[in-house]
């Protein structure tokens, strides 16, 4: 509706009623204008109606939705199912253009604006979350693993002779896969045990560089967010090395946007050393369905441009749409609340887990540098492997999907690589344990339920074990 | 609702009314059961209500939607925005598992079933469309270009020393990018002109293989669906060469599922030669938004397994959801109608374009081997480059986005490669031309509008040109 | 979005792309403006997106949706459930104002516009459907029966001493109830049998008026649309009497808008006699859910104003919203097609029923003045009451809910009134029969299915009867 | 989905994942079963997904949605617009049957269940809200005014000779209209001023009864919820009189369900005297859009049956659907919270208004018997009529729609009745005033905004007045 419509409305109902609405109508226009001008997350989250109106208006700018369009001759832009059309707000052209995932699509002005706006808002999100040195970012409609792979391919175009990626070990399959699927050979740097914490072995990295030569190294691939007892890599020192040796540096910051400590590490590393890009998952930081990731950089665009143009073809707009909706509804205030709630929940859950550990003769692993994940030893279980595994499966059937048990001595082969003690980020950890994370969006009540259910399940397991697992007992618990 | 609910309903309203509904209720259950058992596109398309009920029920199987779940400790599965939750049917876990995009996700039984079912239905779709030799397929939540890239990376793991990809030229940027972004060196095979058609130079391929050696070749990368005057590659002969020389063969069948000729070519090539996989776009064949593609194979799974496990991490479920909805609503009958309508529209549009060409002293390019695209010469324009370009821009501003003009002599550089005559699939074509496609989903009326608008635009351009483009004239048309 | 937004968009994507969209954006604005100016059904139906945008914009004019509103102190306008808010487009104030159901509600400019527009569009609909003499109409959010009751109450305020309503018998419960619930005494005029048709006994009406006196009569309450073998009342003659005697005349035109014959009758009656108002059902003519009706008049507003101000309080906006959506999506062309399809289906169904009747030794009742309903004798059934009733119940369990069987001799008491031969509109019809209607929205295929199922069911019934209804047989059919 | 579907799912994904979901699936079934068995508001509100699934399943029981239905011959049940179908959950048959709005509709088992369930849940809601003596209730898809009218018509059928309705004055137009539109003559009982409160003049009622005779009185029509300084009628005393004199008693409890005081009054009146029915608005108590009301009774069904059968024809299902959704989402806990929040907000708002009054030299009217509405004197305004009216219009343009100003001496004519001091419930109140209500759903923050805005507006008005309303000043405020 425009002002002429409102004027005509005032011929249908008294103009004083329409005038009242006109003030509100101008407020709404102002809200839209402000977003388009400033491209930042609004202070207050938008209501559903505003968000849907905005998307619907943008979607009208795409050629498949133009009134008076001539669709014949086109091979695309037709949506068969009305359900599909509605759930995609009638956006059908995806994002990007054949050679560049961030390029504007001539047939899809609206989709392109969604994508451009979304990346600006994500940048603002990162700033709000503490990543103050970030200069630009792009949304990639692939999850973290594939996006890391794309980073490596992008680097390859400028370092054609590099073969190796230096990688401080973190036992998460996708990030390992990303290197071997891209055709590189990971050089695994085992972690050092300091107290309970598993830390980066910076010396080992330096030795490796000396050994294989900086030119043969595609990049160093570090990790910030991870499960305790592993802690974030020593980003500052590694970034310094990368700067000195002119080796690219890619950081897997999977769920680190929600963690001010990780963002601080990235800031420091970017200021004083070299960080080409840091990659984060959309679902784990922005509370959207799995499917997208964000590549950010503290340099002005160089690596990101390279990366965007490495992407071959267009891509799904779905992650950008989900992200844009979410940030508009969340608002800066909503984001701030989520971040501070998370921090509080972490402290609370840690304390409750500590009490639980004490009750069962266990202890919380001392990992002060890991700001999200809490490890609890499982030393008192009789059979350290079978019982720990059994506990894991009992938790799963009790619908506790967020606690992960790590027995000692698990082996795993990925491609041609074999890992000892897989899951614990080192060949032999000091004890089996379980970990839980205090992630964004979790509620205080959930912490209590988790601890209570963990307690019950451990009691139940111990009963079973002590009574040889008789059926009667297992029924009871 | 189950039978007990219906029984209780019969205490609220007379049981005879409920009995009537119970028959229908059982019919619905039977429809669901039939789909789950047979995993084929239903004969008759489902109505919206059935589709949404089915998706909603599957979504209830995902851990984030379980009643009584304990979400604490998890880093994922929370959706901030209700809008986002609804538009994704509350699916939040994506598809795949860290190492394999087709793997079942333990936390997401429902999402996994959507993905598995979807790929079975796509296989059925391919069969119905004439691709009878296809044995299996997977949905990849990336568009065609990135999916080709992933195919090449997958092949690399089994041919680590290969450097080249043999590629009969087709002037489409994504497919070229897919090779160089994956780190390979394309060997471009220029097309031969036969009549108006641009055909594969099979001899040149053989010479190249002899020259560089089969082992250094990652694969031959051919194309079926393309713009006239290029025609589908000689798949049978190339597949025979691939079989003889043990060179993998990847086919870009971008929008070829809708074309029985392309599917027939693939059948023949698969039967008598070697085809490792053929890749098709979801949006161009299945009428869904851009974002996914299908990799199919006539071998039982070998290459597809390799490919799936090359994908690093989970992926967006959005393309699979859109595809599943579409195929359920379309039904086999709907699909058949669409395919035959398309064929009829092609003949009709070709004939109407022929009349248009005649009227303007032009001619239709004779490309009987191209089953979808129609080329019309633009020889009568005075300034063959400027006027052709002007025509393109006039069509765009008249909202005719499906006609593409190709002037002579365009140059284009992609990476370190330079192309002459870019857009025409050869260095120098015989004349400038425009092309239109008769694609799936187009309506008969659209053909008429297109031809009418083309006619008007050409007349207008010629007037402008003959009158030195005076402003008065251009206003008029 | 307004023009400033579009300008800003052109800083995000190239302005040529935005310009393309701007043309379309102006077309959309023009469509809205045209509707607001002319208040007529658009020639071409709107797509879903246009309709939802329009409603959403109007809803923003209601005070509960105003940005910056202060809701405190209010007792209303809050919607608890988001589902409810969404499905009502966030309209919450209903329509009307305490004393008048058509009055504009100061707190709800948007809802009021919906209601005003809707009644203008309905008037246009009536005109298109042939009711050319209609001058105005209102939407009442109650079904036909209650709306007739409200008409009678409205008349009472100007004829306080009237006690009787003259009513040519039609066996439909709601319309009879409407009179007694309103506190009046119906004087039932039995129909005359002419051939197979049951027609108005105009003489009897005149005699009654002479007997009780015109002043004691609230109105004559006639019926147009009805089940065969009853035919529409002789509206012209009755309207002439009403004019002469100054007796109000209310016409129950329940599903007559779809019937050009009924609309013609109303035109003639309005031109040459007196018709105060004619009442029609929303669901039966406009294909919306049950819940609203339309009161129309060929006089300029007098009776309708009285009627609107008789309504006590506000009312649900739901029927107006459903109606507005439907008319916008249907368009004049859609409406015309529906009306002509219906006419064709009536002829077709009549012919198919004739063949069916012949096959079973029955005949179609000759009721050329009834344009929608078709009666088929059921004379060949052995037990004219039990078997006819059994047939009815067999049809119901076979999900044929649109065929109605009428046995002879049914009795019915409503209030203190007793009817003989209830269902057949007369005390003793010549034979039992079944009726079906050919209503708006029915598809040709449905006619075939109906006749086929009727055939099967009659065969099955006859088998049962001839074999004493043995269980084995009944299982089979 | 049923158990067989789940078993088949376990052939697609590992059965352990399906087993996990099966527990949840059974929980959901149990929730549905519990509701169908007990027909009470669930303790915990349902999430959107549960609610929508439930409605969608019920809707499948309606004949228009049956798989294999034969719709031909029907005049109804077809919905033209998909938007309309979706927003009505494909319910199309409305509720009720021609003669009875609570009757089950054979073609619509699902709609009928919605309606039956809804009325049971509303009864539970009333019980939870303190109306413990209520025995049954029905949902009427008309707002309060029309529903009161229907009550009066229902009573007429059993008291055919009654002409009068005794009505203690309350200045609300709909309830007055309900009596005159139904054709009765209201006998207005003016209120007594006791302190600031306006109370029922019970003596006057008794005198009137003696004068006109009990038989000529249709009923006494009392009011509970109302604007201060009027307070709820003396229900107990009046109910006692009604019992003694055998006069029916209808209570307008418009927004009284949210007020424990009103519910207590009704309980007492029902226990010790006669209350035939009490009527309440859906929108004002249950937070749904305007359109429905609830008639409840503490007797077992007698009056309600009469009332339901007075309703002529079917009716819109929309109010019942909105109500059912709302109560399922709210849950008992949600309801309790809303009720106690309201009480707290009333106290808070009263206290804040007291401070505001003091600041401006005004006072809060002492009306301890009115539990929802707060009156503040406007004695300090210079021109008691013009300035008070001006204040009202200033509040409206500032989007404060919930504060109502009442000048002295307003006159109003409704039908043939004239009221002095209209708006203040008495001919001459002691001072002009404004009222605000603390209604269900209001938030604490809203109270603060209201008081702040009131403060500013009064200051602004006083400035204008003192400076002869010069334009410069009025701009400022």
mmCIF file with all atom_site columns, N, CA, C and O in Angstrom, chain D residues 258-276:
data_model
loop_
_atom_site.group_PDB
_atom_site.id
_atom_site.type_symbol
_atom_site.label_atom_id
_atom_site.label_alt_id
_atom_site.label_comp_id
_atom_site.label_asym_id
_atom_site.label_entity_id
_atom_site.label_seq_id
_atom_site.pdbx_PDB_ins_code
_atom_site.Cartn_x
_atom_site.Cartn_y
_atom_site.Cartn_z
_atom_site.occupancy
_atom_site.B_iso_or_equiv
_atom_site.pdbx_formal_charge
_atom_site.auth_seq_id
_atom_site.auth_comp_id
_atom_site.auth_asym_id
_atom_site.auth_atom_id
_atom_site.pdbx_PDB_model_num
ATOM 1  N N  . UNK D 1 258 ? -13.131 -13.543 33.564 1.00 0.00 ? 258 UNK D N  1
ATOM 2  C CA . UNK D 1 258 ? -11.778 -13.266 34.069 1.00 0.00 ? 258 UNK D CA 1
ATOM 3  C C  . UNK D 1 258 ? -11.773 -12.691 35.486 1.00 0.00 ? 258 UNK D C  1
ATOM 4  O O  . UNK D 1 258 ? -10.705 -12.473 36.054 1.00 0.00 ? 258 UNK D O  1
ATOM 5  N N  . UNK D 1 259 ? -12.960 -12.434 36.049 1.00 0.00 ? 259 UNK D N  1
ATOM 6  C CA . UNK D 1 259 ? -13.062 -11.735 37.336 1.00 0.00 ? 259 UNK D CA 1
ATOM 7  C C  . UNK D 1 259 ? -13.651 -12.664 38.389 1.00 0.00 ? 259 UNK D C  1
ATOM 8  O O  . UNK D 1 259 ? -14.845 -13.003 38.335 1.00 0.00 ? 259 UNK D O  1
ATOM 9  N N  . UNK D 1 260 ? -12.830 -13.069 39.345 1.00 0.00 ? 260 UNK D N  1
ATOM 10 C CA . UNK D 1 260 ? -13.328 -14.042 40.316 1.00 0.00 ? 260 UNK D CA 1
ATOM 11 C C  . UNK D 1 260 ? -14.522 -13.491 41.092 1.00 0.00 ? 260 UNK D C  1
ATOM 12 O O  . UNK D 1 260 ? -15.418 -14.232 41.475 1.00 0.00 ? 260 UNK D O  1
ATOM 13 N N  . UNK D 1 261 ? -14.543 -12.169 41.277 1.00 0.00 ? 261 UNK D N  1
ATOM 14 C CA . UNK D 1 261 ? -15.686 -11.580 41.991 1.00 0.00 ? 261 UNK D CA 1
ATOM 15 C C  . UNK D 1 261 ? -16.989 -11.810 41.242 1.00 0.00 ? 261 UNK D C  1
ATOM 16 O O  . UNK D 1 261 ? -18.020 -12.130 41.840 1.00 0.00 ? 261 UNK D O  1
ATOM 17 N N  . UNK D 1 262 ? -16.966 -11.605 39.959 1.00 0.00 ? 262 UNK D N  1
ATOM 18 C CA . UNK D 1 262 ? -18.185 -11.810 39.166 1.00 0.00 ? 262 UNK D CA 1
ATOM 19 C C  . UNK D 1 262 ? -18.591 -13.273 39.201 1.00 0.00 ? 262 UNK D C  1
ATOM 20 O O  . UNK D 1 262 ? -19.781 -13.608 39.307 1.00 0.00 ? 262 UNK D O  1
ATOM 21 N N  . UNK D 1 263 ? -17.614 -14.153 39.093 1.00 0.00 ? 263 UNK D N  1
ATOM 22 C CA . UNK D 1 263 ? -17.937 -15.569 39.079 1.00 0.00 ? 263 UNK D CA 1
ATOM 23 C C  . UNK D 1 263 ? -18.512 -15.986 40.440 1.00 0.00 ? 263 UNK D C  1
ATOM 24 O O  . UNK D 1 263 ? -19.432 -16.800 40.514 1.00 0.00 ? 263 UNK D O  1
ATOM 25 N N  . UNK D 1 264 ? -17.979 -15.389 41.493 1.00 0.00 ? 264 UNK D N  1
ATOM 26 C CA . UNK D 1 264 ? -18.486 -15.691 42.828 1.00 0.00 ? 264 UNK D CA 1
ATOM 27 C C  . UNK D 1 264 ? -19.936 -15.227 42.971 1.00 0.00 ? 264 UNK D C  1
ATOM 28 O O  . UNK D 1 264 ? -20.796 -15.953 43.499 1.00 0.00 ? 264 UNK D O  1
ATOM 29 N N  . UNK D 1 265 ? -20.197 -14.030 42.477 1.00 0.00 ? 265 UNK D N  1
ATOM 30 C CA . UNK D 1 265 ? -21.578 -13.508 42.501 1.00 0.00 ? 265 UNK D CA 1
ATOM 31 C C  . UNK D 1 265 ? -22.522 -14.479 41.785 1.00 0.00 ? 265 UNK D C  1
ATOM 32 O O  . UNK D 1 265 ? -23.627 -14.765 42.269 1.00 0.00 ? 265 UNK D O  1
ATOM 33 N N  . UNK D 1 266 ? -22.084 -14.971 40.643 1.00 0.00 ? 266 UNK D N  1
ATOM 34 C CA . UNK D 1 266 ? -22.914 -15.897 39.866 1.00 0.00 ? 266 UNK D CA 1
ATOM 35 C C  . UNK D 1 266 ? -23.146 -17.205 40.622 1.00 0.00 ? 266 UNK D C  1
ATOM 36 O O  . UNK D 1 266 ? -24.250 -17.755 40.603 1.00 0.00 ? 266 UNK D O  1
ATOM 37 N N  . UNK D 1 267 ? -22.078 -17.672 41.252 1.00 0.00 ? 267 UNK D N  1
ATOM 38 C CA . UNK D 1 267 ? -22.221 -18.897 42.048 1.00 0.00 ? 267 UNK D CA 1
ATOM 39 C C  . UNK D 1 267 ? -23.285 -18.727 43.130 1.00 0.00 ? 267 UNK D C  1
ATOM 40 O O  . UNK D 1 267 ? -24.157 -19.567 43.314 1.00 0.00 ? 267 UNK D O  1
ATOM 41 N N  . UNK D 1 268 ? -23.148 -17.621 43.851 1.00 0.00 ? 268 UNK D N  1
ATOM 42 C CA . UNK D 1 268 ? -24.068 -17.389 44.976 1.00 0.00 ? 268 UNK D CA 1
ATOM 43 C C  . UNK D 1 268 ? -25.493 -17.234 44.465 1.00 0.00 ? 268 UNK D C  1
ATOM 44 O O  . UNK D 1 268 ? -26.438 -17.809 45.026 1.00 0.00 ? 268 UNK D O  1
ATOM 45 N N  . UNK D 1 269 ? -25.628 -16.454 43.403 1.00 0.00 ? 269 UNK D N  1
ATOM 46 C CA . UNK D 1 269 ? -26.960 -16.216 42.850 1.00 0.00 ? 269 UNK D CA 1
ATOM 47 C C  . UNK D 1 269 ? -27.576 -17.532 42.367 1.00 0.00 ? 269 UNK D C  1
ATOM 48 O O  . UNK D 1 269 ? -28.773 -17.786 42.574 1.00 0.00 ? 269 UNK D O  1
ATOM 49 N N  . UNK D 1 270 ? -26.766 -18.376 41.761 1.00 0.00 ? 270 UNK D N  1
ATOM 50 C CA . UNK D 1 270 ? -27.273 -19.648 41.237 1.00 0.00 ? 270 UNK D CA 1
ATOM 51 C C  . UNK D 1 270 ? -27.667 -20.588 42.373 1.00 0.00 ? 270 UNK D C  1
ATOM 52 O O  . UNK D 1 270 ? -28.638 -21.339 42.269 1.00 0.00 ? 270 UNK D O  1
ATOM 53 N N  . UNK D 1 271 ? -26.878 -20.552 43.430 1.00 0.00 ? 271 UNK D N  1
ATOM 54 C CA . UNK D 1 271 ? -27.144 -21.463 44.548 1.00 0.00 ? 271 UNK D CA 1
ATOM 55 C C  . UNK D 1 271 ? -28.419 -21.084 45.277 1.00 0.00 ? 271 UNK D C  1
ATOM 56 O O  . UNK D 1 271 ? -29.240 -21.923 45.610 1.00 0.00 ? 271 UNK D O  1
ATOM 57 N N  . UNK D 1 272 ? -28.572 -19.797 45.541 1.00 0.00 ? 272 UNK D N  1
ATOM 58 C CA . UNK D 1 272 ? -29.646 -19.378 46.441 1.00 0.00 ? 272 UNK D CA 1
ATOM 59 C C  . UNK D 1 272 ? -30.823 -18.728 45.720 1.00 0.00 ? 272 UNK D C  1
ATOM 60 O O  . UNK D 1 272 ? -31.840 -18.447 46.355 1.00 0.00 ? 272 UNK D O  1
ATOM 61 N N  . UNK D 1 273 ? -30.657 -18.482 44.440 1.00 0.00 ? 273 UNK D N  1
ATOM 62 C CA . UNK D 1 273 ? -31.758 -17.859 43.735 1.00 0.00 ? 273 UNK D CA 1
ATOM 63 C C  . UNK D 1 273 ? -31.895 -18.460 42.352 1.00 0.00 ? 273 UNK D C  1
ATOM 64 O O  . UNK D 1 273 ? -31.552 -19.616 42.135 1.00 0.00 ? 273 UNK D O  1
ATOM 65 N N  . UNK D 1 274 ? -32.384 -17.670 41.400 1.00 0.00 ? 274 UNK D N  1
ATOM 66 C CA . UNK D 1 274 ? -32.600 -18.186 40.047 1.00 0.00 ? 274 UNK D CA 1
ATOM 67 C C  . UNK D 1 274 ? -31.738 -17.425 39.024 1.00 0.00 ? 274 UNK D C  1
ATOM 68 O O  . UNK D 1 274 ? -31.792 -16.199 38.952 1.00 0.00 ? 274 UNK D O  1
ATOM 69 N N  . UNK D 1 275 ? -30.957 -18.195 38.308 1.00 0.00 ? 275 UNK D N  1
ATOM 70 C CA . UNK D 1 275 ? -30.205 -17.645 37.170 1.00 0.00 ? 275 UNK D CA 1
ATOM 71 C C  . UNK D 1 275 ? -30.442 -18.624 36.018 1.00 0.00 ? 275 UNK D C  1
ATOM 72 O O  . UNK D 1 275 ? -30.021 -19.778 36.097 1.00 0.00 ? 275 UNK D O  1
ATOM 73 N N  . UNK D 1 276 ? -31.108 -18.184 34.982 1.00 0.00 ? 276 UNK D N  1
ATOM 74 C CA . UNK D 1 276 ? -31.360 -19.099 33.862 1.00 0.00 ? 276 UNK D CA 1
ATOM 75 C C  . UNK D 1 276 ? -30.127 -19.264 32.989 1.00 0.00 ? 276 UNK D C  1
ATOM 76 O O  . UNK D 1 276 ? -29.839 -20.363 32.525 1.00 0.00 ? 276 UNK D O  1
#
